[in-house]
């Protein structure tokens, strides 16, 4: 069964600190993995996409890694800010090339940044 | 201003009533999706549509219905048959592109439905 597991479920850090969120998946075949940020009461917004051949990709203070062999991804946030408080969702796209291919969503990690 | 508009933002429904959630997009995307989000769970697919006048059931279609009469619009009706409709509903779109496998899903701001 295609699944995406994220850890931790929630995390509280102090402003300015770094943190790393984890995503493990069993989706096969694999096409790509995206990290989305979802503010409370809003829709998710894509932060970065990782394809099979990519190991790391940065988007400002966000850095995503992918190990396709172990089927693991991480999202590292550097020098956290209060505005980073949100839910971070890992989404894996199966390899079937059709619009109906069903994206597989993780439950998300809720990050709270405290001052 | 381009994007996806979901309305209303909050919706209250009495038991036994049908309600319709609106999703309108001006991104000219072909594919549209409805997801349900519950606390502690990943988004679950209710229905999706790849072209006008065509739509397919997702993983949890029971108790829901949709229509796709226009490319811009994909309304979702939550019927009285849906036993536990209280949730956050998200509409999403994706463009038709040769590299479909990497196309991003764009989301609306969501509608929070509460049964009272």
CSV table of C-alpha atoms in Angstrom, one decimal:
chain,number,residue,atom,x,y,z
A,1,UNK,CA,0.0,0.0,0.0
A,2,UNK,CA,1.3,3.5,-0.9
A,3,UNK,CA,2.0,5.4,2.3
A,4,UNK,CA,3.8,8.5,3.5
A,5,UNK,CA,4.8,8.7,7.2
A,6,UNK,CA,6.1,12.0,8.7
A,7,UNK,CA,7.8,12.6,12.0
A,8,UNK,CA,7.6,14.2,14.4
A,9,UNK,CA,3.9,14.9,14.6
A,10,UNK,CA,4.6,18.2,16.2
A,11,UNK,CA,7.6,20.3,17.1
A,12,UNK,CA,8.2,23.4,19.2
A,13,UNK,CA,11.4,25.4,18.7
A,14,UNK,CA,12.8,28.8,19.7
A,15,UNK,CA,13.1,31.5,17.1
A,16,UNK,CA,16.5,31.4,15.4
A,17,UNK,CA,17.0,27.7,15.9
A,18,UNK,CA,17.2,25.0,13.2
A,19,UNK,CA,15.1,22.0,12.8
A,20,UNK,CA,14.7,18.9,10.6
A,21,UNK,CA,11.4,17.2,9.6
A,22,UNK,CA,11.4,13.7,8.3
A,23,UNK,CA,9.4,11.9,5.7
A,24,UNK,CA,9.4,8.2,4.9
A,25,UNK,CA,7.5,6.7,2.0
A,26,UNK,CA,6.6,3.4,0.5
A,27,UNK,CA,5.1,4.8,-2.8
A,28,UNK,CA,6.2,2.8,-5.8
A,29,UNK,CA,6.9,3.5,-8.6
A,30,UNK,CA,8.2,6.9,-7.5
A,31,UNK,CA,8.0,10.0,-9.6
A,32,UNK,CA,8.6,13.0,-7.3
A,33,UNK,CA,8.3,14.3,-3.7
A,34,UNK,CA,7.1,17.7,-2.7
A,35,UNK,CA,7.2,19.5,0.6
A,36,UNK,CA,4.2,21.8,1.1
A,37,UNK,CA,3.7,24.5,3.8
A,38,UNK,CA,0.2,24.9,5.2
A,39,UNK,CA,-0.6,27.9,7.4
A,40,UNK,CA,-3.5,27.4,9.8
A,41,UNK,CA,-6.8,27.6,7.9
A,42,UNK,CA,-5.2,28.0,4.5
A,43,UNK,CA,-4.4,25.8,1.6
A,44,UNK,CA,-0.9,24.2,1.2
A,45,UNK,CA,1.8,26.0,-0.8
A,46,UNK,CA,4.6,24.1,-2.5
A,47,UNK,CA,8.1,24.7,-1.1
A,48,UNK,CA,10.2,22.4,-3.2
A,49,UNK,CA,10.1,19.4,-5.4
A,50,UNK,CA,12.5,16.5,-5.5
A,51,UNK,CA,12.8,14.1,-8.4
A,52,UNK,CA,14.5,10.7,-8.4
A,53,UNK,CA,17.9,12.0,-9.5
A,54,UNK,CA,18.1,14.8,-7.0
A,55,UNK,CA,19.7,14.5,-3.6
A,56,UNK,CA,19.3,18.0,-2.2
A,57,UNK,CA,17.5,21.3,-3.1
A,58,UNK,CA,17.3,24.6,-1.3
A,59,UNK,CA,14.7,27.3,-1.3
A,60,UNK,CA,15.9,30.1,0.9
A,61,UNK,CA,16.1,28.9,4.5
A,62,UNK,CA,14.5,25.6,3.5
A,63,UNK,CA,16.7,22.7,2.3
A,64,UNK,CA,15.2,19.3,1.2
A,65,UNK,CA,17.1,16.1,0.8
A,66,UNK,CA,16.1,12.8,-0.8
A,67,UNK,CA,17.5,9.3,-0.5
A,68,UNK,CA,15.6,7.3,-3.1
A,69,UNK,CA,17.3,4.1,-2.0
A,70,UNK,CA,16.0,4.3,1.5
A,71,UNK,CA,12.9,6.2,0.5
A,72,UNK,CA,13.5,9.0,2.9
A,73,UNK,CA,13.3,12.7,2.7
A,74,UNK,CA,14.0,15.5,5.1
A,75,UNK,CA,13.2,19.2,5.2
A,76,UNK,CA,15.7,21.3,7.1
A,77,UNK,CA,14.7,24.8,8.3
A,78,UNK,CA,17.6,27.2,9.1
A,79,UNK,CA,17.4,30.2,11.5
A,80,UNK,CA,13.7,29.7,12.1
A,81,UNK,CA,11.3,32.6,12.2
A,82,UNK,CA,7.9,33.1,13.8
A,83,UNK,CA,6.3,32.9,10.3
A,84,UNK,CA,7.6,29.4,9.9
A,85,UNK,CA,4.9,28.2,12.3
A,86,UNK,CA,2.8,26.0,10.1
A,87,UNK,CA,2.1,22.4,9.1
A,88,UNK,CA,4.6,20.9,6.7
A,89,UNK,CA,3.3,18.2,4.5
A,90,UNK,CA,5.2,15.7,2.5
A,91,UNK,CA,3.5,14.6,-0.8
A,92,UNK,CA,4.7,11.8,-3.1
A,93,UNK,CA,3.6,11.4,-6.7
A,94,UNK,CA,3.4,7.9,-8.0
A,95,UNK,CA,5.0,7.1,-11.3
A,96,UNK,CA,1.9,6.6,-13.4
A,97,UNK,CA,1.8,9.4,-15.9
A,98,UNK,CA,-1.9,10.5,-15.7
A,99,UNK,CA,-3.8,13.3,-14.1
A,100,UNK,CA,-5.7,10.8,-12.1
A,101,UNK,CA,-2.5,9.5,-10.5
A,102,UNK,CA,-3.3,9.9,-6.9
A,103,UNK,CA,-0.9,12.0,-4.9
A,104,UNK,CA,-0.1,10.4,-1.5
A,105,UNK,CA,-0.1,12.8,1.4
A,106,UNK,CA,1.6,12.6,4.7
A,107,UNK,CA,-0.3,13.7,7.8
A,108,UNK,CA,2.1,16.6,8.3
A,109,UNK,CA,4.4,17.9,11.0
A,110,UNK,CA,3.0,20.9,13.0
A,111,UNK,CA,5.8,23.3,13.7
A,112,UNK,CA,5.5,26.1,16.2
A,113,UNK,CA,8.3,28.7,16.5
A,114,UNK,CA,8.3,30.5,19.8
A,115,UNK,CA,10.0,33.9,20.6
B,1,UNK,CA,-5.7,38.3,-9.7
B,2,UNK,CA,-5.2,34.7,-10.7
B,3,UNK,CA,-5.8,31.7,-8.5
B,4,UNK,CA,-8.3,29.4,-7.0
B,5,UNK,CA,-11.3,30.7,-5.1
B,6,UNK,CA,-13.2,28.6,-2.6
B,7,UNK,CA,-16.3,29.7,-1.0
B,8,UNK,CA,-17.6,30.0,1.6
B,9,UNK,CA,-14.7,30.0,4.0
B,10,UNK,CA,-16.9,28.7,6.8
B,11,UNK,CA,-20.1,26.7,6.3
B,12,UNK,CA,-22.5,25.3,8.9
B,13,UNK,CA,-24.9,22.5,8.0
B,14,UNK,CA,-27.8,20.9,9.8
B,15,UNK,CA,-28.0,17.2,9.8
B,16,UNK,CA,-29.9,15.9,6.9
B,17,UNK,CA,-29.2,18.9,4.6
B,18,UNK,CA,-27.2,19.0,1.4
B,19,UNK,CA,-24.6,21.7,1.0
B,20,UNK,CA,-22.5,22.8,-2.0
B,21,UNK,CA,-19.0,24.1,-1.8
B,22,UNK,CA,-17.8,26.3,-4.6
B,23,UNK,CA,-14.4,26.1,-6.3
B,24,UNK,CA,-13.5,28.5,-9.1
B,25,UNK,CA,-10.2,28.9,-10.9
B,26,UNK,CA,-8.8,31.3,-13.5
B,27,UNK,CA,-5.5,29.5,-14.0
B,28,UNK,CA,-6.8,27.7,-17.1
B,29,UNK,CA,-5.8,24.3,-15.5
B,30,UNK,CA,-7.5,21.2,-16.9
B,31,UNK,CA,-7.4,19.0,-13.8
B,32,UNK,CA,-9.3,19.8,-10.6
B,33,UNK,CA,-9.5,17.9,-7.4
B,34,UNK,CA,-11.4,17.9,-4.1
B,35,UNK,CA,-9.7,16.7,-0.9
B,36,UNK,CA,-10.8,16.3,2.6
B,37,UNK,CA,-8.5,17.1,5.5
B,38,UNK,CA,-9.0,15.8,9.0
B,39,UNK,CA,-6.8,16.4,12.0
B,40,UNK,CA,-3.8,13.9,12.2
B,41,UNK,CA,-4.5,12.5,8.7
B,42,UNK,CA,-3.2,13.2,5.3
B,43,UNK,CA,-5.4,14.7,2.6
B,44,UNK,CA,-7.8,12.2,1.1
B,45,UNK,CA,-9.1,12.5,-2.4
B,46,UNK,CA,-12.9,12.7,-2.9
B,47,UNK,CA,-13.3,13.4,-6.6
B,48,UNK,CA,-11.2,14.6,-9.5
B,49,UNK,CA,-11.9,15.8,-13.0
B,50,UNK,CA,-9.4,15.9,-15.9
B,51,UNK,CA,-11.7,17.6,-18.5
B,52,UNK,CA,-15.0,19.3,-18.7
B,53,UNK,CA,-18.0,17.0,-18.4
B,54,UNK,CA,-15.9,14.2,-17.0
B,55,UNK,CA,-15.0,13.3,-13.4
B,56,UNK,CA,-13.8,10.3,-11.4
B,57,UNK,CA,-14.3,9.0,-7.9
B,58,UNK,CA,-11.4,9.3,-5.5
B,59,UNK,CA,-10.8,7.2,-2.4
B,60,UNK,CA,-13.7,8.5,-0.3
B,61,UNK,CA,-16.4,9.5,-2.7
B,62,UNK,CA,-19.4,8.1,-0.8
B,63,UNK,CA,-21.8,10.8,0.3
B,64,UNK,CA,-20.4,13.4,-2.1
B,65,UNK,CA,-21.2,14.5,-5.6
B,66,UNK,CA,-19.6,16.9,-8.2
B,67,UNK,CA,-20.1,18.4,-11.6
B,68,UNK,CA,-17.8,19.9,-14.2
B,69,UNK,CA,-19.9,21.9,-16.6
B,70,UNK,CA,-17.2,24.5,-17.1
B,71,UNK,CA,-13.5,24.4,-17.1
B,72,UNK,CA,-13.3,27.1,-14.4
B,73,UNK,CA,-15.7,25.5,-11.9
B,74,UNK,CA,-15.8,22.3,-9.9
B,75,UNK,CA,-18.5,22.4,-7.2
B,76,UNK,CA,-18.7,19.8,-4.5
B,77,UNK,CA,-22.0,18.8,-2.9
B,78,UNK,CA,-21.9,17.2,0.5
B,79,UNK,CA,-25.1,15.1,0.7
B,80,UNK,CA,-27.0,13.9,3.8
B,81,UNK,CA,-25.6,10.5,3.0
B,82,UNK,CA,-22.1,11.6,4.2
B,83,UNK,CA,-22.1,10.4,7.8
B,84,UNK,CA,-19.3,12.5,9.1
B,85,UNK,CA,-19.0,15.6,7.0
B,86,UNK,CA,-17.3,17.9,9.5
B,87,UNK,CA,-13.9,18.6,8.0
B,88,UNK,CA,-11.7,21.1,6.1
B,89,UNK,CA,-12.2,20.8,2.3
B,90,UNK,CA,-9.6,21.8,-0.1
B,91,UNK,CA,-9.9,22.2,-3.9
B,92,UNK,CA,-6.8,21.9,-6.1
B,93,UNK,CA,-5.9,22.3,-9.7
B,94,UNK,CA,-3.0,21.1,-11.9
B,95,UNK,CA,-2.1,22.2,-15.4
B,96,UNK,CA,-1.9,20.0,-18.5
B,97,UNK,CA,1.8,19.8,-19.2
B,98,UNK,CA,4.1,17.4,-21.1
B,99,UNK,CA,6.0,16.9,-17.8
B,100,UNK,CA,2.8,16.0,-15.9
B,101,UNK,CA,4.7,14.0,-13.4
B,102,UNK,CA,6.3,17.1,-12.0
B,103,UNK,CA,3.4,19.5,-12.3
B,104,UNK,CA,2.5,21.2,-9.0
B,105,UNK,CA,-0.9,21.0,-7.4
B,106,UNK,CA,-2.2,24.4,-6.5
B,107,UNK,CA,-4.7,24.7,-3.6
B,108,UNK,CA,-7.5,27.0,-2.7
B,109,UNK,CA,-7.8,28.5,0.8
B,110,UNK,CA,-10.3,25.8,1.9
B,111,UNK,CA,-13.8,25.6,3.3
B,112,UNK,CA,-14.4,24.5,6.9
B,113,UNK,CA,-17.6,22.6,7.1
B,114,UNK,CA,-19.3,22.0,10.4
B,115,UNK,CA,-22.4,20.0,11.1
B,116,UNK,CA,-24.5,21.5,13.8
